[in-house]
Coordinates of C-alpha atoms in Angstrom, one line a residue:
Chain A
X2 CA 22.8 11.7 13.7
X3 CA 23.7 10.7 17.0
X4 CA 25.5 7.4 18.1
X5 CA 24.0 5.6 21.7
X6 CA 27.2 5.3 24.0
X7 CA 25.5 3.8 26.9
X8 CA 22.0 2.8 27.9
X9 CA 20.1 1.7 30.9
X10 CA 16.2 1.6 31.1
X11 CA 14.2 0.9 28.7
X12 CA 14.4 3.7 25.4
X13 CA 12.6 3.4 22.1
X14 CA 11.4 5.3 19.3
X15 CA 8.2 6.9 19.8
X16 CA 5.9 9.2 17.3
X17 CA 1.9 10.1 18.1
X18 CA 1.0 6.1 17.3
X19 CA 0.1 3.8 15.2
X20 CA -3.5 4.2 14.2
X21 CA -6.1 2.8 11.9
X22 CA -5.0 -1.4 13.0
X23 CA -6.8 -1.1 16.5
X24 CA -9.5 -3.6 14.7
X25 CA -6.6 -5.9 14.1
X26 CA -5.4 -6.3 17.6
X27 CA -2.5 -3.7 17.1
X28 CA -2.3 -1.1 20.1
X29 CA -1.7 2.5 19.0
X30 CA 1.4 2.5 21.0
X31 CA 3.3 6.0 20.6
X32 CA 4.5 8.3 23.6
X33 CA 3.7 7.4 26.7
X34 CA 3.5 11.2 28.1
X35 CA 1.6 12.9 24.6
X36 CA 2.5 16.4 26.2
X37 CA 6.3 16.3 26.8
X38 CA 6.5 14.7 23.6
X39 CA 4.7 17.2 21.5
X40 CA 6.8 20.0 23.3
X41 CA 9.9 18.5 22.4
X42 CA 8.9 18.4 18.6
X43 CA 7.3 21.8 18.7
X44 CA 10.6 23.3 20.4
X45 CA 12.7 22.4 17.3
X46 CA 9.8 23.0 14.9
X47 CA 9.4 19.7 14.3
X48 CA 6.8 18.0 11.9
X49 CA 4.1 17.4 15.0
X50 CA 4.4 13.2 14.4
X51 CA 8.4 13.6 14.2
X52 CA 10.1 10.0 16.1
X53 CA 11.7 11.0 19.0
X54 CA 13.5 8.9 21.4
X55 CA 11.2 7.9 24.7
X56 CA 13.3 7.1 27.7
X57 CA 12.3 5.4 30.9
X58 CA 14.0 4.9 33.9
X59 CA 17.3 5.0 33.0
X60 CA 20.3 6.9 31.5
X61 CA 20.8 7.3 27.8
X62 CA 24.2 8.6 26.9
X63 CA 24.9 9.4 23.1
X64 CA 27.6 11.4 21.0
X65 CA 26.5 13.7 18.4
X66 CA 28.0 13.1 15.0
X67 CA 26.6 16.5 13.6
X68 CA 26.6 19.6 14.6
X69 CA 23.0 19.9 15.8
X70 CA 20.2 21.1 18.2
X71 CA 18.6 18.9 20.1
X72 CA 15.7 19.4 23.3
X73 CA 15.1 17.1 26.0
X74 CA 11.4 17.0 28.2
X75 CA 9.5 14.8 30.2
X76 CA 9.7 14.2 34.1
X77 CA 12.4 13.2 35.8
X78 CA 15.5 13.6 34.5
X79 CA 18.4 16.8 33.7
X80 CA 20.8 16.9 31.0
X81 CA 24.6 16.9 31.1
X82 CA 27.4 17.7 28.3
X83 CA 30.1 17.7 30.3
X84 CA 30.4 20.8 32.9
X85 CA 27.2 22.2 31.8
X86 CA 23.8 20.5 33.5
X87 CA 21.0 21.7 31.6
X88 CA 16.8 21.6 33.0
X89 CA 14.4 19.6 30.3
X90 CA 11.9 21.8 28.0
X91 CA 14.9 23.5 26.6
X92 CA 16.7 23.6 23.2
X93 CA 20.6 23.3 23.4
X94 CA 23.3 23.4 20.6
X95 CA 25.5 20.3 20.5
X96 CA 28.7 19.8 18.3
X97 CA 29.7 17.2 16.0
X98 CA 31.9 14.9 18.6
X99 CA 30.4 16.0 21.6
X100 CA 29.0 13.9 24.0
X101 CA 25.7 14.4 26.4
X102 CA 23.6 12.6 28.8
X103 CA 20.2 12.4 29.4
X104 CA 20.6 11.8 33.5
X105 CA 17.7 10.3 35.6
X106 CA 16.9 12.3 39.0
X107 CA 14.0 12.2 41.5
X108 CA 10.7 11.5 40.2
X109 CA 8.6 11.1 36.7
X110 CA 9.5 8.1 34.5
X111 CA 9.4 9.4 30.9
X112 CA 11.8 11.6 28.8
X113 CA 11.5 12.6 25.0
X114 CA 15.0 13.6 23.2
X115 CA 13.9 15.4 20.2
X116 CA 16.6 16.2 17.4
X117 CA 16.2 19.2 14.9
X118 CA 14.8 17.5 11.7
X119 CA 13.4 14.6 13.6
X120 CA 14.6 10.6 13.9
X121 CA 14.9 8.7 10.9
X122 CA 13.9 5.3 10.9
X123 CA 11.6 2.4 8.9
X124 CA 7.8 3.3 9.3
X125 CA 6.3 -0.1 10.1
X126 CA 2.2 0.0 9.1
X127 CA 2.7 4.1 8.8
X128 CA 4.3 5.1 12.2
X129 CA 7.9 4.6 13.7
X130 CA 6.6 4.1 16.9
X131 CA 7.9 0.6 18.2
X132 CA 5.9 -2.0 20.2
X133 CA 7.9 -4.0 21.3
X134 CA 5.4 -6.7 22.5
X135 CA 4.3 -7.4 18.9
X136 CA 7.9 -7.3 17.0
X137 CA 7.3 -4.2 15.6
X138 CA 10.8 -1.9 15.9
X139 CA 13.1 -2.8 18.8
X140 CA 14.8 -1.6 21.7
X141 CA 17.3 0.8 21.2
X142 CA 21.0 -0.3 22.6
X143 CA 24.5 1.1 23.0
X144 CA 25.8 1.5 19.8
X145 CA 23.2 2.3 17.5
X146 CA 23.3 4.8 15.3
X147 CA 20.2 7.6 14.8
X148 CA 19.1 9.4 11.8
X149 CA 17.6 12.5 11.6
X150 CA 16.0 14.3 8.7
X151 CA 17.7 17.6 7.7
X152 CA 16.2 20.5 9.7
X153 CA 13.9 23.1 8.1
X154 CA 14.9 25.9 10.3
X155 CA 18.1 27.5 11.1
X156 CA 20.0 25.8 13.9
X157 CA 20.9 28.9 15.4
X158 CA 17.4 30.1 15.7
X159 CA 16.3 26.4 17.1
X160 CA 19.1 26.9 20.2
X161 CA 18.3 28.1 23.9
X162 CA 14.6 27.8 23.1
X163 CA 12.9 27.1 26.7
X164 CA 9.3 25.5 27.3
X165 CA 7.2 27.3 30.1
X166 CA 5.7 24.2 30.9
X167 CA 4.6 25.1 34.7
X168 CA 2.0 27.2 33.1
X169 CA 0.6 24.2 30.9
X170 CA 1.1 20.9 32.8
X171 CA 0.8 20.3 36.5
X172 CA 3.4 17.5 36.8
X173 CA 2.7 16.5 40.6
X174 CA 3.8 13.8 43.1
X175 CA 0.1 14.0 44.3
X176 CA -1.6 14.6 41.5
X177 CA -5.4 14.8 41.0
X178 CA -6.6 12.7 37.7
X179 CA -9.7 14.2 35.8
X180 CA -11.7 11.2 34.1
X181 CA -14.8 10.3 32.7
X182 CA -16.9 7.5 34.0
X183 CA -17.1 4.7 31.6
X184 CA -19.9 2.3 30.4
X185 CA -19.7 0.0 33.2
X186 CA -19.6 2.5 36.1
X187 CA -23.2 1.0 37.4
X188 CA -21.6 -1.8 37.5
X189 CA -20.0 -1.1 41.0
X190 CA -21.7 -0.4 44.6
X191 CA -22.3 3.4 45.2
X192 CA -19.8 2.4 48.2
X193 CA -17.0 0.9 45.4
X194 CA -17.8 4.4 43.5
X195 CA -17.0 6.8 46.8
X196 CA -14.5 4.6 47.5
X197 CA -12.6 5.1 43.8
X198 CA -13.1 9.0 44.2
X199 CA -12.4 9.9 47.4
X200 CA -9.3 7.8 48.6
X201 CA -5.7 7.8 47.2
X202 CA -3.9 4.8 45.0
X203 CA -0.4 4.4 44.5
X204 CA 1.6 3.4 41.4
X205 CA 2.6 -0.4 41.2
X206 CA 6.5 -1.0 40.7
X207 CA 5.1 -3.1 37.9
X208 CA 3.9 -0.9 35.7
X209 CA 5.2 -1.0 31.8
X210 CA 4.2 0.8 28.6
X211 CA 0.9 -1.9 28.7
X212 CA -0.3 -0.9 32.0
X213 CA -0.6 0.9 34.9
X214 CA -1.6 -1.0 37.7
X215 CA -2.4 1.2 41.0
X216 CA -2.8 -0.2 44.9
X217 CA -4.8 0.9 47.6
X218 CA -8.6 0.3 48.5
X219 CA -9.8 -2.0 46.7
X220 CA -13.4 -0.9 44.5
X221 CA -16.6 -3.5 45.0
X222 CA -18.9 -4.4 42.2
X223 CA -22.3 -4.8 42.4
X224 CA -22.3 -6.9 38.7
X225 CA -20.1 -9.8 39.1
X226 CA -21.1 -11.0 35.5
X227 CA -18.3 -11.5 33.1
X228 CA -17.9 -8.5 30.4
X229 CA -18.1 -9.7 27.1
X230 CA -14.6 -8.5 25.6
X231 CA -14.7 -5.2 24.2
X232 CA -12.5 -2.3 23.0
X233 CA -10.3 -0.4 25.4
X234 CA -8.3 2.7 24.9
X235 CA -5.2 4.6 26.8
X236 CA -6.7 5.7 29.9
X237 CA -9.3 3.1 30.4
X238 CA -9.0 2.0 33.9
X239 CA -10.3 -1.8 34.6
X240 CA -11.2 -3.3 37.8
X241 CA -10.4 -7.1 37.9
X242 CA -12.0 -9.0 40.3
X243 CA -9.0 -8.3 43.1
X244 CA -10.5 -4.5 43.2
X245 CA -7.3 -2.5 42.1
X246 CA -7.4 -0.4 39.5
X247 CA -5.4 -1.1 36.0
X248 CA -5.0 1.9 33.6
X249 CA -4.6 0.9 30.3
X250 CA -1.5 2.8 28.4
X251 CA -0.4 3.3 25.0
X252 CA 0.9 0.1 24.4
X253 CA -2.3 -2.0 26.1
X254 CA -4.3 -4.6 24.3
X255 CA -7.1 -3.0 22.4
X256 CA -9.4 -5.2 23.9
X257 CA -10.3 -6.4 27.4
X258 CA -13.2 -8.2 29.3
X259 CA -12.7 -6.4 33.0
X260 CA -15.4 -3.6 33.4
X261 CA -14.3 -0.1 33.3
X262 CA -15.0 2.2 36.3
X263 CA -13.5 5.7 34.5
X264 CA -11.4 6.5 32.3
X265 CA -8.3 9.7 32.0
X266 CA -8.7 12.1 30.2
X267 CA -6.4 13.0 27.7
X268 CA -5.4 16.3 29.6
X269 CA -4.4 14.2 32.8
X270 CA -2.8 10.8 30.8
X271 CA 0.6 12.7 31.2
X272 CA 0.2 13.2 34.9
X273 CA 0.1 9.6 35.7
X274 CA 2.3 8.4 32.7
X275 CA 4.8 10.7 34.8
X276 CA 3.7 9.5 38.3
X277 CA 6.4 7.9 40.2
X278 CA 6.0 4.1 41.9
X279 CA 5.3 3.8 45.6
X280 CA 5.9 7.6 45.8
X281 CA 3.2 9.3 44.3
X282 CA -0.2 9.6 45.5
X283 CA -2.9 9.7 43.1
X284 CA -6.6 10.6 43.4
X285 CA -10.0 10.7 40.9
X286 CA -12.0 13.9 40.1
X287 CA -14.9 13.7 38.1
X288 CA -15.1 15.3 35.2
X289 CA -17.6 15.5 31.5
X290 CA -16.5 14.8 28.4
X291 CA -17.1 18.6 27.3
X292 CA -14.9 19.7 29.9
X293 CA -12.0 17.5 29.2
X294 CA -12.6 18.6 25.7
X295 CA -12.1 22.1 26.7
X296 CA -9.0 21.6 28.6
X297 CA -7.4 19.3 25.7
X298 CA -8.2 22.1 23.7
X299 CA -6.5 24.9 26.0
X300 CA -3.6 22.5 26.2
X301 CA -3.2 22.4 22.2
X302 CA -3.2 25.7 21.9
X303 CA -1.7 27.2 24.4
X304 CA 1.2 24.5 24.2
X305 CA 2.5 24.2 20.9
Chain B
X11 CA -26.8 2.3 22.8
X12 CA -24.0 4.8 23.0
X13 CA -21.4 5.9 26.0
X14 CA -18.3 7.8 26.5
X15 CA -15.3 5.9 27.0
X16 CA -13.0 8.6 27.8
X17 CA -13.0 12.1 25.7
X18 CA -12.3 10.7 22.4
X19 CA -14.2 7.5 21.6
X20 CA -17.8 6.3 22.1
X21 CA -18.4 2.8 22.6
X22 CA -21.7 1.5 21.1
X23 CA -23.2 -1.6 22.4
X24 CA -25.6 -2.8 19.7
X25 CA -26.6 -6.1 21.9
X26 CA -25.2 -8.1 25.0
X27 CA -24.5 -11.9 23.9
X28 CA -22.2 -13.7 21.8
X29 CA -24.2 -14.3 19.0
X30 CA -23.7 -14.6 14.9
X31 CA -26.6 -12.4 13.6
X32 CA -25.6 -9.8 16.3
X33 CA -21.8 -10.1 15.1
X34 CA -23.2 -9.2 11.5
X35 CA -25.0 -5.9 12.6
X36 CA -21.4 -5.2 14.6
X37 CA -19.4 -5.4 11.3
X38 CA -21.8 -3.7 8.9
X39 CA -22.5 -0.7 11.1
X40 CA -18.4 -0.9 11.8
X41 CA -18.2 -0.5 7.8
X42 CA -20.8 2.5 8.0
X43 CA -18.6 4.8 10.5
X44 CA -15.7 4.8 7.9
X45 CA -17.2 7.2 6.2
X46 CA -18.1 10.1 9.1
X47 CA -14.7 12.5 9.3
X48 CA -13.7 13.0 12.5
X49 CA -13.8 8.6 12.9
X50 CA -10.1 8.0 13.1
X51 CA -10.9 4.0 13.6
X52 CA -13.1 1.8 14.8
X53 CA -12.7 -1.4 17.5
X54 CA -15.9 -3.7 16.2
X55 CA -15.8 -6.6 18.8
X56 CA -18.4 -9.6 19.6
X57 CA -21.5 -7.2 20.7
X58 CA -20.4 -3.4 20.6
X59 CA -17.6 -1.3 18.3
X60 CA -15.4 1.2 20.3
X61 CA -15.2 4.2 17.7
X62 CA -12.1 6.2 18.1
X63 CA -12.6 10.1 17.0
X64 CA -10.7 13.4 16.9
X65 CA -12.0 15.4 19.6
X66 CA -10.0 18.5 17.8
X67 CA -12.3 17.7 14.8
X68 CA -16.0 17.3 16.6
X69 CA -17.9 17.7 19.9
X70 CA -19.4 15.3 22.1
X71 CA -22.5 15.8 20.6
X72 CA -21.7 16.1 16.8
X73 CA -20.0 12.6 16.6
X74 CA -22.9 11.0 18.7
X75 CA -25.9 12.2 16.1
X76 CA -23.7 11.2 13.5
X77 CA -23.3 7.8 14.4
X78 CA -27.0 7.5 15.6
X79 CA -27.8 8.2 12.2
X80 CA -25.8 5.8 10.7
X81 CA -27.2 3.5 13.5
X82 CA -31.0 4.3 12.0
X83 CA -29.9 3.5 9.0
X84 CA -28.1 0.1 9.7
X85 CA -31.2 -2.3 8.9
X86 CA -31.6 -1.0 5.4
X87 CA -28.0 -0.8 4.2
X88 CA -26.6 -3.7 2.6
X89 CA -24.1 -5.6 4.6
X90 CA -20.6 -5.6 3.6
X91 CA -19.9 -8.7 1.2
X92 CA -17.7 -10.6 3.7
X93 CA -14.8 -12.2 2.3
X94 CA -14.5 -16.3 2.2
X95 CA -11.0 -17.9 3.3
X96 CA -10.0 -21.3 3.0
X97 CA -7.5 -22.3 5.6
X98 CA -5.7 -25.5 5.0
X99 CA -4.7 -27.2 8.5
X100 CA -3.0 -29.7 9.4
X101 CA -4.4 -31.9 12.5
X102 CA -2.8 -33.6 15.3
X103 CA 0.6 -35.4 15.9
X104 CA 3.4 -32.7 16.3
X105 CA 1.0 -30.2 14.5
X106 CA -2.2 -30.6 16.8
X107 CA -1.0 -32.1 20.4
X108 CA -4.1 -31.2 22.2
X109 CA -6.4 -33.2 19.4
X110 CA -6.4 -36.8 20.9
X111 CA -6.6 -36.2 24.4
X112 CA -9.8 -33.6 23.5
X113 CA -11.0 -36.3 21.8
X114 CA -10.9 -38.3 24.7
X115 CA -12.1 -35.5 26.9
X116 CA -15.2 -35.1 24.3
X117 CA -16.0 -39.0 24.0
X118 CA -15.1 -38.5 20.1
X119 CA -12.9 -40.0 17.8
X120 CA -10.2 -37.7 16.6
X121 CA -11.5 -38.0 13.2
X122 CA -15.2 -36.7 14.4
X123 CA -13.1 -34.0 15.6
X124 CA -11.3 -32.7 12.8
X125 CA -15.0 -33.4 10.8
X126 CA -17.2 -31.4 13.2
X127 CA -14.1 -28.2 13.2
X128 CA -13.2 -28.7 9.4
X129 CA -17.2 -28.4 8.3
X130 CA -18.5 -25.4 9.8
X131 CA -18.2 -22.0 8.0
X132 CA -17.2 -19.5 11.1
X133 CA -16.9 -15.6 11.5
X134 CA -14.3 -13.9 12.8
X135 CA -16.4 -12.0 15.2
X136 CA -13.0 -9.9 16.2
X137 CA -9.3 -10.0 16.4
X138 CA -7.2 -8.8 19.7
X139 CA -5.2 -10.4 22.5
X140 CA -2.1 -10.2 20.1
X141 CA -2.2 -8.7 16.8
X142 CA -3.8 -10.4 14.0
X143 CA -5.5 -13.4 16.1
X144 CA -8.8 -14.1 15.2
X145 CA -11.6 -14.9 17.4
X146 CA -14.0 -17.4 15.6
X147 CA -17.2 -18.8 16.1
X148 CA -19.1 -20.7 16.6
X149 CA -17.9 -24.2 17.6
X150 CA -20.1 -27.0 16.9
X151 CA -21.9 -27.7 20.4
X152 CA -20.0 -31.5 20.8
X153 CA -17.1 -29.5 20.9
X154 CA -17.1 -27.0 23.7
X155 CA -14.3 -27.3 26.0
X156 CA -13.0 -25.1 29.5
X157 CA -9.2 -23.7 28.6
X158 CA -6.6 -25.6 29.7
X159 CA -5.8 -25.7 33.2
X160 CA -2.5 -24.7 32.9
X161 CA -1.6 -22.5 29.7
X162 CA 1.4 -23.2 27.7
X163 CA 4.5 -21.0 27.8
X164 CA 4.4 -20.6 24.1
X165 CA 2.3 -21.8 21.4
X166 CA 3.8 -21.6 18.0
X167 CA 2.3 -19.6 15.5
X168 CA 0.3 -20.9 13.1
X169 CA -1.6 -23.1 15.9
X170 CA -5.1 -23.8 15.0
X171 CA -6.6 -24.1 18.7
X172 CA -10.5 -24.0 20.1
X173 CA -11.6 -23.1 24.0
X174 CA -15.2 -22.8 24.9
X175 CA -17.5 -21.9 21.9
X176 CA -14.7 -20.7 19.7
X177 CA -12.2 -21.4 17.5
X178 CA -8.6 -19.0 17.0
X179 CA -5.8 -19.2 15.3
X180 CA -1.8 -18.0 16.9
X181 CA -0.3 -14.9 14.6
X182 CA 3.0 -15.1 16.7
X183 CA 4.5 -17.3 19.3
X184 CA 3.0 -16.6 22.5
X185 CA 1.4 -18.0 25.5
X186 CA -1.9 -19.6 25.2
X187 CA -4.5 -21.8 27.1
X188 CA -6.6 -22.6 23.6
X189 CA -6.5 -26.6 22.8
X190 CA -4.2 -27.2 19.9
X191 CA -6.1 -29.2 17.2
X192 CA -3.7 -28.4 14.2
X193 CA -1.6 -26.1 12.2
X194 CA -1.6 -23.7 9.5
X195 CA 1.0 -22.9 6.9
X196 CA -0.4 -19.6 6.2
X197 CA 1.3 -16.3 7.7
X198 CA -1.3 -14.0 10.0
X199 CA 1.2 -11.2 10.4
X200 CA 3.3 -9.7 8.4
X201 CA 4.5 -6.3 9.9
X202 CA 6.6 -5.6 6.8
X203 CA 3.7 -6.0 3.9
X204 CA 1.4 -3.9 2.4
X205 CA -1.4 -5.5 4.3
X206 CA -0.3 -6.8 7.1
X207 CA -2.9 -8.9 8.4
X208 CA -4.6 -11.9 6.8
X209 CA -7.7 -12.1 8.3
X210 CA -10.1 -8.6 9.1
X211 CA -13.3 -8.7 11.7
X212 CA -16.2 -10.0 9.7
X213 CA -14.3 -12.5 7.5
X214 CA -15.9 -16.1 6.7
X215 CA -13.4 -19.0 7.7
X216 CA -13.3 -22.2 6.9
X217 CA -10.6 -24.7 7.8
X218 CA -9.9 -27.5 4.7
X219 CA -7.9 -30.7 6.4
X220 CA -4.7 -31.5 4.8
X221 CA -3.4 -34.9 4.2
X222 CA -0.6 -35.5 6.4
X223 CA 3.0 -34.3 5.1
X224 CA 1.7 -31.6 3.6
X225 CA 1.5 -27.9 5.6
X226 CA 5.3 -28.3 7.1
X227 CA 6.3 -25.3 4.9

């Protein structure tokens, strides 16, 4: 149980989504970065759909009011309790009374706090994941007061637990995004395609949980037709008829009616859910579906 | 037709118009990938169904025979008895602002109006753009207008509204650029009940007129 002192940014509760109401206009919402939140469920042994708080761009300052164990990931961002500054992917003890913060530094936009036992809150259509767009859940503010479900493992055994995540996620300023052409890729000129795979796109400053809407050359179409609307998914990256690519995220419409050039893989959505605006520099490789299969699958396994 | 979008969901694009018959085939086939494991849910829109799957479950190849073979069986299976709902709406004045001056626009009286929208059976050929709005069709011809020029800031919910060839119907308060005909008593969304939602893709609508007074619950 933990109480929010002070808050800036935007933070909510976040588990792996809200699924099976896509048909019904509901996005599947849920962590924005799927890896860092995983980890930070895994690290306290966690129930793998456990709520965890998802931060962004801001600072998120909270007293315990249990003695418990908590673990912080994402990119971005350091821990403080007082004279101690701790890295994210790692466990740490906290005391009933103490008080810690979750600090924003250079780069990423996304941190998960995880507690030992997991958040308790109301599951609204079976997932605590909030979307704010649609009423479902709020956003978290100073003075609320978290739940958590009694842990299942010894607190002591949960503490000073440390994620290698260098050796599972490239988190990059520059990084380079596997995805998978979509059904309207013949839609654009051969020119529009080399033009989306070989230069770089930056990160809009108005990008939300919806969307991620990227700048830089813009990508021609061939078909200028209008798309009958049809389902989207995170990572599906739309062209509107400005050129500029859109990424859909995890709280997007499920529908849309620009055509789709690519879309992320899974094992790259945490890369550009991390990537910073106006800073990072982010490039397409192609990639097939079986190999992005494979590398979810490494990720899975080697991860968690 | 079937194509990746992404690593875990194959969109299938069974036709490429906005069209009734095609809708059906949508919504029936939608109801036949329930049943294949590794489908964790499925997006039928006007034309094509985006079918979400667990790529930890299946491989590329796996899900796609499965759902060709549901595909080959499509024309023999007996569609899904759609359900029938009766929506009572009330038209015009507070309730409807946009019905006399579409009237105008349409060279009808506002009474042909609400006759030519309250007659028709539609289908709710998908739902999206906020959750639990329905997208209906098809209008009656005589009543096909552009969206408005400007869209409103909010529209309340429970507005019964048409643009183009189609027909909607505002879950929540929210921006909209649909023509506001009337109102419905009736709650779309309910985050909070069992079943959330009171329509589903492939439902039959049809909108019954009521007297005025009546509906301001």
């Amino acid at each position: 149980m933990i109480e929010i002192l002070d808050l800036t940014g935007i933070a909510t509760l976040q588990d792996s989504g809200r699924h099976g109401w896509n048909k019904f206009g509901v996005p599947t919402s849920g962590a924005m970065d799927w890896f860092a939140y995983q980890a930070a469920n895994s690290l306290l042994n966690n129930r793998p759909n456990s709520a965890t708080v998802e931060l962004g761009l801001g600072e998120f300052t909270f007293r315990s009011l249990r003695n418990t164990v908590l673990s912080v990931t994402g990119a971005g961002y350091e821990v403080e309790n007082y004279i101690w500054t701790f890295p994210l992917w790692t466990t740490f003890y906290v005391r009933a009374g103490w008080t810690v913060r979750v600090k924003k530094i250079n780069g990423g936009n996304w941190a998960y706090i995880a507690i030992a036992g997991g958040f308790d809150s109301p599951v609204i259509m079976n997932s605590r994941s909030a979307y704010l767009r649609g009423g479902i859940g709020s956003a978290l503010k100073a003075g609320d007061v978290l739940h958590s479900f009694t842990p299942t493992t010894d607190l002591l055994k949960l503490a000073a637990r440390d994620f290698p995540v260098d050796k599972f996620m490239p988190y990059s300023q520059n990084p380079t995004l596997e995805v998978i052409p979509a059904p309207q890729a013949d839609w654009f000129t051969p020119e529009g395609i080399r033009t989306f795979y070989e230069s770089e796109y930056t990160l809009s400053p108005s990008f939300d949980r919806m969307g991620y809407r990227l700048q830089g050359s813009p990508i021609k179409k061939a078909i200028t037709k209008e798309l009958i609307s049809e389902g989207v998914t995170v990572g599906s990256i739309q062209i509107p008829a400005d050129g500029q690519p859109i990424v859909m995220m995890a709280d997007a419409p499920t529908a849309g009616g620009y055509p789709k050039i690519a879309n992320v893989a899974r094992a790259s959505l945490p890369l550009l859910a991390q990537c910073e605006a106006g800073v990072s520099r982010i490039r397409f490789r192609e990639t097939t579906v079986e190999e992005a299969h494979e590398k979810h699958k490494l990720l899975c396994r080697a991860g968690f | 037709m079937l194509k990746p979008l992404g690593d875990s969901a194959i969109l299938i694009q069974l036709g490429d118009a906005i069209d009734p018959a095609l809708n059906q085939r949508v919504h029936a086939l939608s109801a036949l990938l329930q049943s294949i494991p590794a489908v964790i849910e499925t997006i039928p829109a006007y034309c094509t169904i985006l079918v979400h799957y667990d790529p930890l479950g299946t491989t590329y190849n796996q899900i796609k025979n499965l759902i060709e073979e549901k595909i080959s069986h499509l024309d023999e299976s007996t569609h899904r008895p759609s359900r029938r709902l009766e929506i009572p709406v009330l038209y015009g004045n507070a309730s409807g602002p946009d019905l006399e001056p579409a009237a105008t626009t349409l060279a009808l009286s506002p009474s042909e109006l609400i006759r030519l929208h309250s007659e028709r059976e539609y289908t709710v050929y998908m739902m999206g753009f906020t959750p639990g709005f329905p997208y209906m069709g098809i209008l009656d011809e005589r009543l096909t207008l552009p969206r408005l020029s400007t869209p409103r800031t909010r529209v309340p919910a429970g507005s019964v509204a048409i643009a183009g060839s189609q027909t909607g119907i505002y879950p929540v308060d929210s921006p909209g650029g649909w023509h506001i005909l009337g109102h419905t008593p009736l709650k779309l969304f309910d985050p909070l009940s069992e079943s959330p939602f009171l329509f589903a893709p492939g439902d039959t609508v049809k909108f019954t007129p009521l007297p005025e007074g009546e509906g301001q619950g």
